[in-house]
Every structure is written in C-alpha cells, then in structure tokens.
mmCIF file of C-alpha atoms in Angstrom:
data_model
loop_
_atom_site.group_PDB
_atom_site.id
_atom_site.type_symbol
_atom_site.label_atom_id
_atom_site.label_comp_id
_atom_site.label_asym_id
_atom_site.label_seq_id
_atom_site.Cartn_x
_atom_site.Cartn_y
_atom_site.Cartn_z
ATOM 1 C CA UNK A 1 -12.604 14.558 14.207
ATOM 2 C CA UNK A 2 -9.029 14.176 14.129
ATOM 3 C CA UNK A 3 -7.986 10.316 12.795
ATOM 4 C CA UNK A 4 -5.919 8.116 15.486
ATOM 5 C CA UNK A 5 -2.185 7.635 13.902
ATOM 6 C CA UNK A 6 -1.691 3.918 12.672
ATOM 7 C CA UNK A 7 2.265 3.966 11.930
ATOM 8 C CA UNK A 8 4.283 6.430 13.666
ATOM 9 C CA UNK A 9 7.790 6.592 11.908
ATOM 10 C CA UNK A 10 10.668 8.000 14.604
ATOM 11 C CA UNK A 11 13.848 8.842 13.632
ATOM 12 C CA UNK A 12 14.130 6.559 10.870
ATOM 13 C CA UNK A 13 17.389 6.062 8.528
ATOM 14 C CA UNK A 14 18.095 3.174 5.978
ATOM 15 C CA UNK A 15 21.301 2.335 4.188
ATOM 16 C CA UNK A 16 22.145 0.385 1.150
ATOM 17 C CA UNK A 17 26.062 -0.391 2.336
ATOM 18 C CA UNK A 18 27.164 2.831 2.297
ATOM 19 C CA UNK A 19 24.725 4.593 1.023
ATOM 20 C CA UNK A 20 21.968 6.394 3.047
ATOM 21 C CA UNK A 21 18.450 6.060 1.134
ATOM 22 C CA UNK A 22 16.644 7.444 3.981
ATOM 23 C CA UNK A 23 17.646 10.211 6.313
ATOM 24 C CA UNK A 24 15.775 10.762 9.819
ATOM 25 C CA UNK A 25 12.178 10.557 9.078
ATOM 26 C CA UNK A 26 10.077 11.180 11.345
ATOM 27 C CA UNK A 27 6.213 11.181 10.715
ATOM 28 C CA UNK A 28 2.373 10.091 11.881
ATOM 29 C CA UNK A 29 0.241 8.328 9.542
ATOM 30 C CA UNK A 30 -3.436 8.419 10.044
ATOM 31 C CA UNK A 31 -5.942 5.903 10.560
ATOM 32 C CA UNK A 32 -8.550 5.064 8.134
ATOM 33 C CA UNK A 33 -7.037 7.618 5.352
ATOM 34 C CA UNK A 34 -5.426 7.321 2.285
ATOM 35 C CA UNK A 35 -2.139 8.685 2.676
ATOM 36 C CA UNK A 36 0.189 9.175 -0.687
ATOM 37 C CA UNK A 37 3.883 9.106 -0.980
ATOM 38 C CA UNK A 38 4.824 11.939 -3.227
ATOM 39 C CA UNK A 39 8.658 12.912 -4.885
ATOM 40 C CA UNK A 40 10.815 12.155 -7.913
ATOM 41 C CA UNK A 41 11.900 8.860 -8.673
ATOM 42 C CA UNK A 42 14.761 7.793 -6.581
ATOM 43 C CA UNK A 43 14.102 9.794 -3.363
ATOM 44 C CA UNK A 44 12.967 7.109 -1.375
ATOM 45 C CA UNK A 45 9.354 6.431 -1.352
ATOM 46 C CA UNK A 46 9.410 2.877 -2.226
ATOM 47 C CA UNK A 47 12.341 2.019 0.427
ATOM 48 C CA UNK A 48 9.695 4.048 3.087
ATOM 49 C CA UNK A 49 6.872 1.924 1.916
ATOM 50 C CA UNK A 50 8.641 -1.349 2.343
ATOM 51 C CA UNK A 51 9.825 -0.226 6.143
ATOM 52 C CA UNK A 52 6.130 -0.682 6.875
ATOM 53 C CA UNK A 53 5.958 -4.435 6.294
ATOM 54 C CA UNK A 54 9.307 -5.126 7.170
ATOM 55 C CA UNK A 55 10.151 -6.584 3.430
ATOM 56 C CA UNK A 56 12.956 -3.804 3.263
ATOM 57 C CA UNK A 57 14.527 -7.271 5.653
ATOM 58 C CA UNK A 58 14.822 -9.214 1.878
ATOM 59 C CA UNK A 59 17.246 -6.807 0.563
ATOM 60 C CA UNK A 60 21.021 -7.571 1.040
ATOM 61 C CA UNK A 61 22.985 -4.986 3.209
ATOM 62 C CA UNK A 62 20.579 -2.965 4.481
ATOM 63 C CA UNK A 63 20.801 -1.511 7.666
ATOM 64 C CA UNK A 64 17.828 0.512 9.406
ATOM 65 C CA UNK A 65 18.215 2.209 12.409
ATOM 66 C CA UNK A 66 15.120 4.292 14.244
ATOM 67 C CA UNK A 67 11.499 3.265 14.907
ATOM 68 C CA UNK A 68 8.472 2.246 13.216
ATOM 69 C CA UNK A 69 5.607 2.052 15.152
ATOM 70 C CA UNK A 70 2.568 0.207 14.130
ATOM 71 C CA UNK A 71 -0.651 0.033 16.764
ATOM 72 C CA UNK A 72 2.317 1.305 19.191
ATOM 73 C CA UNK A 73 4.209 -1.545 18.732
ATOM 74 C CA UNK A 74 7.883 -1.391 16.901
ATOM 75 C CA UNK A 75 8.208 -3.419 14.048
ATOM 76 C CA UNK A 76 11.914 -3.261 14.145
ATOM 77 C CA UNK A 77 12.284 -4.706 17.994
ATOM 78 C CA UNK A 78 13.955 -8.579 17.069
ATOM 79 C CA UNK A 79 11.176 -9.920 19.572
ATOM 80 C CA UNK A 80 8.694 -9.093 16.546
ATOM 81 C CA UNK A 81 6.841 -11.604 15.072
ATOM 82 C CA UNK A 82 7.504 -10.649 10.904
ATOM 83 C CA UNK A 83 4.850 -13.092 9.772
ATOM 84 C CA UNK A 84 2.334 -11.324 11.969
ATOM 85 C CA UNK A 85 3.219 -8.089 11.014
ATOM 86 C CA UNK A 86 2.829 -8.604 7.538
ATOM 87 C CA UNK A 87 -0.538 -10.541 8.099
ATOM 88 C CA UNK A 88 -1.534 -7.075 9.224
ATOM 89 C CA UNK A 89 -0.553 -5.434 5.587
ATOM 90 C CA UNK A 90 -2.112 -6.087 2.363
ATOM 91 C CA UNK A 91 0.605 -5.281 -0.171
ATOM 92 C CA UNK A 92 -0.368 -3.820 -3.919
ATOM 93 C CA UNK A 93 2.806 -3.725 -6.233
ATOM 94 C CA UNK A 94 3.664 -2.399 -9.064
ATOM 95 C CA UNK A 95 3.099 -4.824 -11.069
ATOM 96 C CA UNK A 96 0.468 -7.686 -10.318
ATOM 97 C CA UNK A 97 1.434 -10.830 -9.431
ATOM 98 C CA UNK A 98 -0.867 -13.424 -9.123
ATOM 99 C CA UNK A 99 -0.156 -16.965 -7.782
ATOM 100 C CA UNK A 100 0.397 -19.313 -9.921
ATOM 101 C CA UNK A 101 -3.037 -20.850 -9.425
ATOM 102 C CA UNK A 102 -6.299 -20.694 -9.888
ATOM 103 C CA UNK A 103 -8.300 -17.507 -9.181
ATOM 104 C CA UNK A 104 -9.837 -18.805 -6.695
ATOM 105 C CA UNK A 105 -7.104 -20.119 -4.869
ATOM 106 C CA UNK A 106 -5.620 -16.869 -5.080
ATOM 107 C CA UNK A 107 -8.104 -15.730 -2.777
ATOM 108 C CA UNK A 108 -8.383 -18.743 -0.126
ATOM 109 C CA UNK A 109 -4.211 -19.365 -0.454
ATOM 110 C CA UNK A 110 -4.050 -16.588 2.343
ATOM 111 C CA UNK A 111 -7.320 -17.748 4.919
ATOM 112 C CA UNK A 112 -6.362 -21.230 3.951
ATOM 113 C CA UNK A 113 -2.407 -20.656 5.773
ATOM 114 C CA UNK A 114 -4.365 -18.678 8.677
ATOM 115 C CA UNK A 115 -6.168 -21.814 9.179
ATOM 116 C CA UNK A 116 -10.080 -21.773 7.233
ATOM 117 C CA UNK A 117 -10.043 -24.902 6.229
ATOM 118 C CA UNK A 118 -14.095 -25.591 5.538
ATOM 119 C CA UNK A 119 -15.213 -25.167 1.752
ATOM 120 C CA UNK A 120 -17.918 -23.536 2.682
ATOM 121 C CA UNK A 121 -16.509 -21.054 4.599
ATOM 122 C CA UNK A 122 -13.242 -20.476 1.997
ATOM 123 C CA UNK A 123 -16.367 -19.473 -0.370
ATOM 124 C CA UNK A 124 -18.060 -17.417 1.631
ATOM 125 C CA UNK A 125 -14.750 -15.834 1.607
ATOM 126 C CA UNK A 126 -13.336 -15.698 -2.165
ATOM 127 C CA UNK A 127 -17.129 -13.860 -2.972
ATOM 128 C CA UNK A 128 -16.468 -11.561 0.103
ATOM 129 C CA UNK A 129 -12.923 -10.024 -1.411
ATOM 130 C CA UNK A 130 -13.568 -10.528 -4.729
ATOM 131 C CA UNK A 131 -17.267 -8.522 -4.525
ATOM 132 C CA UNK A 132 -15.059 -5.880 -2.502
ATOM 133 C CA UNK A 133 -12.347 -5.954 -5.134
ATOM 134 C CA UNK A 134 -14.853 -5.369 -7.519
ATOM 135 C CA UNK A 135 -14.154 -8.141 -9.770
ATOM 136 C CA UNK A 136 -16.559 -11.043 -8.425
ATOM 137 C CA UNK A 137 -18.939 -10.427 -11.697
ATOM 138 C CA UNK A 138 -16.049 -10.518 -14.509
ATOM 139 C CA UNK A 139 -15.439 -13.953 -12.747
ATOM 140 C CA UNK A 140 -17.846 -15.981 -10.783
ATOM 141 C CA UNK A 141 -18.025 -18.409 -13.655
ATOM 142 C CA UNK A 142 -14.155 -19.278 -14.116
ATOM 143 C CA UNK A 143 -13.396 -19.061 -10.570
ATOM 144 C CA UNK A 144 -10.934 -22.594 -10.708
ATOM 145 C CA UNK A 145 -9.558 -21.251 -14.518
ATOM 146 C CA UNK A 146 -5.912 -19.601 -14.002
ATOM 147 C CA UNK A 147 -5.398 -16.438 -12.347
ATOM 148 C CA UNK A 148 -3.092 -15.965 -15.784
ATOM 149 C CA UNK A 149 -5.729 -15.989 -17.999
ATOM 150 C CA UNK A 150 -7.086 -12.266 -16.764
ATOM 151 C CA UNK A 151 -6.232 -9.014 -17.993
ATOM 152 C CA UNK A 152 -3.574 -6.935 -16.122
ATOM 153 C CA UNK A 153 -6.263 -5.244 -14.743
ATOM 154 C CA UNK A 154 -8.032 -7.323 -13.570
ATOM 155 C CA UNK A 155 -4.933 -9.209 -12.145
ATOM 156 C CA UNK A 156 -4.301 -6.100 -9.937
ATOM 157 C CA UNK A 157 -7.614 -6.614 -8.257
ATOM 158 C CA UNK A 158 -7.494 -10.208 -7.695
ATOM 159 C CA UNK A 159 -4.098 -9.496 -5.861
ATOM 160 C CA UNK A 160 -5.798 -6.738 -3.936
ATOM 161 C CA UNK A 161 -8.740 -9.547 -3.266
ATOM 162 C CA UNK A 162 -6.430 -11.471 -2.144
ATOM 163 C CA UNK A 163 -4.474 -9.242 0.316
ATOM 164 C CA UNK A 164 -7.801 -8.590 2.010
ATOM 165 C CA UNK A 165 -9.071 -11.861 2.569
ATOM 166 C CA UNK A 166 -5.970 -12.506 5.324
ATOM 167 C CA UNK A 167 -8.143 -9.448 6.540
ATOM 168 C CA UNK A 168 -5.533 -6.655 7.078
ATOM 169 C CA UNK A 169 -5.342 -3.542 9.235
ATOM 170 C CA UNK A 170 -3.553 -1.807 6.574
ATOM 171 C CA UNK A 171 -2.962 -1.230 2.631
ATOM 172 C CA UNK A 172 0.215 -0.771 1.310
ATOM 173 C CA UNK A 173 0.279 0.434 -2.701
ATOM 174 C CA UNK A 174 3.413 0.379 -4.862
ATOM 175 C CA UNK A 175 2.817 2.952 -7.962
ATOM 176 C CA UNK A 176 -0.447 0.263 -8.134
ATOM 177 C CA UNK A 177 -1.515 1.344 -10.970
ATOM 178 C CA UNK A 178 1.688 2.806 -13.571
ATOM 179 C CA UNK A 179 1.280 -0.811 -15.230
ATOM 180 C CA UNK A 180 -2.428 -0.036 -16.321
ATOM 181 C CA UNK A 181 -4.582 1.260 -18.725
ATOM 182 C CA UNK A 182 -6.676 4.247 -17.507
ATOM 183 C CA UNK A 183 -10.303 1.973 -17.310
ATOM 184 C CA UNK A 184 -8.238 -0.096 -14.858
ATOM 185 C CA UNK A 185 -6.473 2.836 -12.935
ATOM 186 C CA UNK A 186 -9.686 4.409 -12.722
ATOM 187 C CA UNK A 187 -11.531 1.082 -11.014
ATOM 188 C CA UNK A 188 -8.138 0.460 -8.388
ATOM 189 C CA UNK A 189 -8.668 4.173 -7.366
ATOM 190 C CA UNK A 190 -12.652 3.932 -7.291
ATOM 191 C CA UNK A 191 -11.683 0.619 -4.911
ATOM 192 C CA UNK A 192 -9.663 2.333 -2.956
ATOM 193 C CA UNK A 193 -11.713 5.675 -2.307
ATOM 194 C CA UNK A 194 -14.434 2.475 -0.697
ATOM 195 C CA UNK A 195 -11.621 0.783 0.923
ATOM 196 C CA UNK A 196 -10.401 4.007 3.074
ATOM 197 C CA UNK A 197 -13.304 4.039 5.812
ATOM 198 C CA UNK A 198 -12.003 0.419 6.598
ATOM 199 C CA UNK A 199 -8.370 0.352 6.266
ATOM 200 C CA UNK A 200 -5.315 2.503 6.475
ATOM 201 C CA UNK A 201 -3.924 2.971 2.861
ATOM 202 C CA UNK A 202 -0.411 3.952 1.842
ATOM 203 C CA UNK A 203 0.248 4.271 -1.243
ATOM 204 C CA UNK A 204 3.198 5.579 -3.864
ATOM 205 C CA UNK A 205 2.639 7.463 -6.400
ATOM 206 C CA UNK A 206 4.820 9.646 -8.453
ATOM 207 C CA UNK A 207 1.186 10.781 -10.593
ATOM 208 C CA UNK A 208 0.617 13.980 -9.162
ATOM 209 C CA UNK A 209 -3.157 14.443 -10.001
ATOM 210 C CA UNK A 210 -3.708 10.581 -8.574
ATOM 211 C CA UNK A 211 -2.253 12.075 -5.392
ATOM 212 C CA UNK A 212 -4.505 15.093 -5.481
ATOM 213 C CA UNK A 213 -7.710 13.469 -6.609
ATOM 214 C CA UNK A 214 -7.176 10.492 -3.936
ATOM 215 C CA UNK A 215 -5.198 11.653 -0.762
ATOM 216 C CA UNK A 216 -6.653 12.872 2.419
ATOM 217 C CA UNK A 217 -3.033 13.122 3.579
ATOM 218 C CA UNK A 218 0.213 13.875 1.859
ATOM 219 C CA UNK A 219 4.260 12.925 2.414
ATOM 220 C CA UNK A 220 6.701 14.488 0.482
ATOM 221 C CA UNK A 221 10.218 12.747 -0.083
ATOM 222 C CA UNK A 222 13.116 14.168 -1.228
ATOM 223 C CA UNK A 223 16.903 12.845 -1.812
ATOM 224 C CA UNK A 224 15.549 10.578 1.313
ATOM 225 C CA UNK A 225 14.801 13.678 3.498
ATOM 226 C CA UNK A 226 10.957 14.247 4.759
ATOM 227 C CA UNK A 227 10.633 17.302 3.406
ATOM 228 C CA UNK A 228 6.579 17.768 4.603
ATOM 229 C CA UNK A 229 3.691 16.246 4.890
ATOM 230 C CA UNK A 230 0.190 17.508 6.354
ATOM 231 C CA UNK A 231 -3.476 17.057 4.759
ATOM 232 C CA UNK A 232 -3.608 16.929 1.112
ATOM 233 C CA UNK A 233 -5.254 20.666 0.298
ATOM 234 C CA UNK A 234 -2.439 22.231 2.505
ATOM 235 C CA UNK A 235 0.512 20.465 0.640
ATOM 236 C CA UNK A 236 -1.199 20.938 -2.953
ATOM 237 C CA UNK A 237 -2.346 24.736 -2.061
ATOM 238 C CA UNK A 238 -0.418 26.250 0.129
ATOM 239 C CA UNK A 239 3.222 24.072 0.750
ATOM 240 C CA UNK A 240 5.058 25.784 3.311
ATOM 241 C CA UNK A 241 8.404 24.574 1.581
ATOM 242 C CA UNK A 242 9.885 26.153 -1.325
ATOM 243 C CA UNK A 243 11.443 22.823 -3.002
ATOM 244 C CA UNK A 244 7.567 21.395 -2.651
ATOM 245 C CA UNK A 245 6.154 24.342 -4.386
ATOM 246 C CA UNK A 246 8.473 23.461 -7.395
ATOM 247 C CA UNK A 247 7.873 19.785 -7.395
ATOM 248 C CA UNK A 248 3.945 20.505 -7.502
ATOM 249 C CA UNK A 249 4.703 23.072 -10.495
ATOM 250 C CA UNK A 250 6.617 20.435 -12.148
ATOM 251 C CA UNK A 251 10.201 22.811 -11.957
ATOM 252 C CA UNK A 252 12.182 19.601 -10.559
ATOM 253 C CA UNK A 253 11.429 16.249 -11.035
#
C-alpha cells in the first residue's frame, strides 16, 4: 500500500541575499517512512531540512518563496502558528545538544511547556521516551545528575528522547550521527528503523551506505536543484539521471 504524503514541497526557492540555495523544488514526502537527503556538501540539504520546521526563519536575509505543505496545511502562510508547527517536529542535529539540566528535565522541559504539570505523570513520561530512545537502562539511576555528564552518544539519544516526549508527527535528522562513534551510529539508526512505523523521518545524510541501509525513500540534491527522488532501490539501482549515477559511484562529490 502506497504511504499518504506528510510534507508536500511546491515550487520552493530560498535565497541567502543574493544568492539562491534552493531552486524550485518540488517533491512528496511519505508518511511513516524514512526518507534521506542525499548530495555533496553544499547543495542544499540542510537549508531543505530546516524549511520543514520553519527554523530556516532564524537566519538573517533569507527569503523563501513557494510552498511547504505539512498535513495540507502551508507552513509558510503568516497566519501560521510557528510554535505549533515545530511542536509537530522532533529535531536531531548534528551535534547533540542537551539542555543545560538534568537528564531528566531534558525529557519533561518539553511536556512540562505543553502543560503536564503532575510528577507522576512527567515520569510516566521521561521512562516512556527514554525506554523508546533506548537509553532508559544506561540511566534510570542518575536520572536528576547532568545531562553533561553522558557520552556523546548517549547525548544524541536523550535529545531524540526528548524531541519525542512533546510527541511529534515528524522526525527531522541533521547528519545525526557524523559526530559519533560507530556503537553509537549503529544504536541512532537501530532507533530509528523502530521509530519509522510511528513517525515520518527526514533525515540528512551525506553517508551513502547509511542512506542505502536505512531509506525507504530517497531525495537527491544538487547545486540546490532536485535532481530525483523515488524509493530507495530505484535511486541506488537503477537512477534515471546521469549526474546521480556518478554521485552513487563516487565520480563527483
């Protein structure tokens, strides 16, 4: 059965001043997939990403013309509520970044702004994400020590913990795991490969084989032109564009 789309992109062009980053893109992302952002660095994929969750808005002279639609509604229309759009997107970044907090209030900051104010029910909560996050064991008994005092890797799954306890429609992943060792990479992708019959994921990634091993659907970005997308096997085995088959053989990069 075919997946609903989640975010429809329409016509879609960003600028930095004068300079175009992204040039009329135009594409469906599915439902309840895991979706990867493929291309060399500098083509784009991050400015896409950020379109999603409207935090391209934080950058200085940008200007975005087009549509993004997310559930059918267009993010972009200045009757949007930002704060509720973003409530609907759990963000993974490069790098983690962890409140400066405790680990557990990492995890309730987010219900705790939405309104949960009960103990009991913020700790029904933190075990929730944190079990889902896989990370609950490594921590149930330091739960109020800093959210510092963890390993990078584990860092990057208390932030993804926390971005689903404000209980999202959607996951958005910068490169989430370049900053890792491979143990680590290995248990964000294990998470995620779970996480996809629940939530829409979108993720960048310039690791080809993390793209191949992971994606049910691919995009492929160059110099800020869509240059195809389509389910993962088709773009990996038989891309239709010539510039694709190169980047998959590794001639440009």
């Amino acid at each position: 059965m075919k997946n609903r789309t989640h975010i429809s992109v329409e016509n879609l062009n960003v600028y930095y001043g004068d300079n175009q980053v992204l040039k009329n893109v135009t594409i469906a992302i599915p439902d309840k997939t895991i979706t990867a952002i493929i291309g060399p660095s500098g083509c784009g994929k991050t400015t896409l990403l950020r379109c999603f969750n409207r935090l391209i808005d934080t950058v200085d002279g940008i200007k975005v013309t087009g549509k993004v639609l997310v559930d059918g509604d267009d993010i972009f229309d200045p009757q949007q509520d930002v704060t509720a759009i973003r409530k609907k997107m759990g963000l993974l970044s490069q790098r983690p970044f962890p409140l400066p907090m405790s680990i557990y209030e990492n995890v309730a900051y987010g219900p705790r702004i939405h309104g949960t104010r009960k103990k009991n029910e913020l700790d029904v909560i933190v075990e929730k994400y944190l079990k889902m996050a896989n990370i609950w064991d490594e921590v149930k008994d330091r739960l109020h020590e800093p959210a510092s005092s963890l390993s990078i890797g584990q860092q990057q799954r208390l932030c993804l913990a926390r971005g689903l306890a404000v209980e999202p429609e959607i996951i958005l992943a910068d490169e989430p795991t370049s900053a890792l060792d491979p143990v680590s990479s290995r248990n964000i992708e294990e998470r995620f490969m779970e996480l996809k019959n629940r939530y829409t994921i979108v993720m960048v990634t310039h690791i080809l084989r993390q793209a191949k091993r992971l994606a049910d659907y691919v995009v492929f970005v160059y110099l800020g032109e869509l240059i195809e997308h389509g389910p993962s096997k088709e773009i990996f085995e038989n891309p239709k564009e010539q510039i694709t088959k190169e980047y998959i053989k590794g001639i440009i990069s």
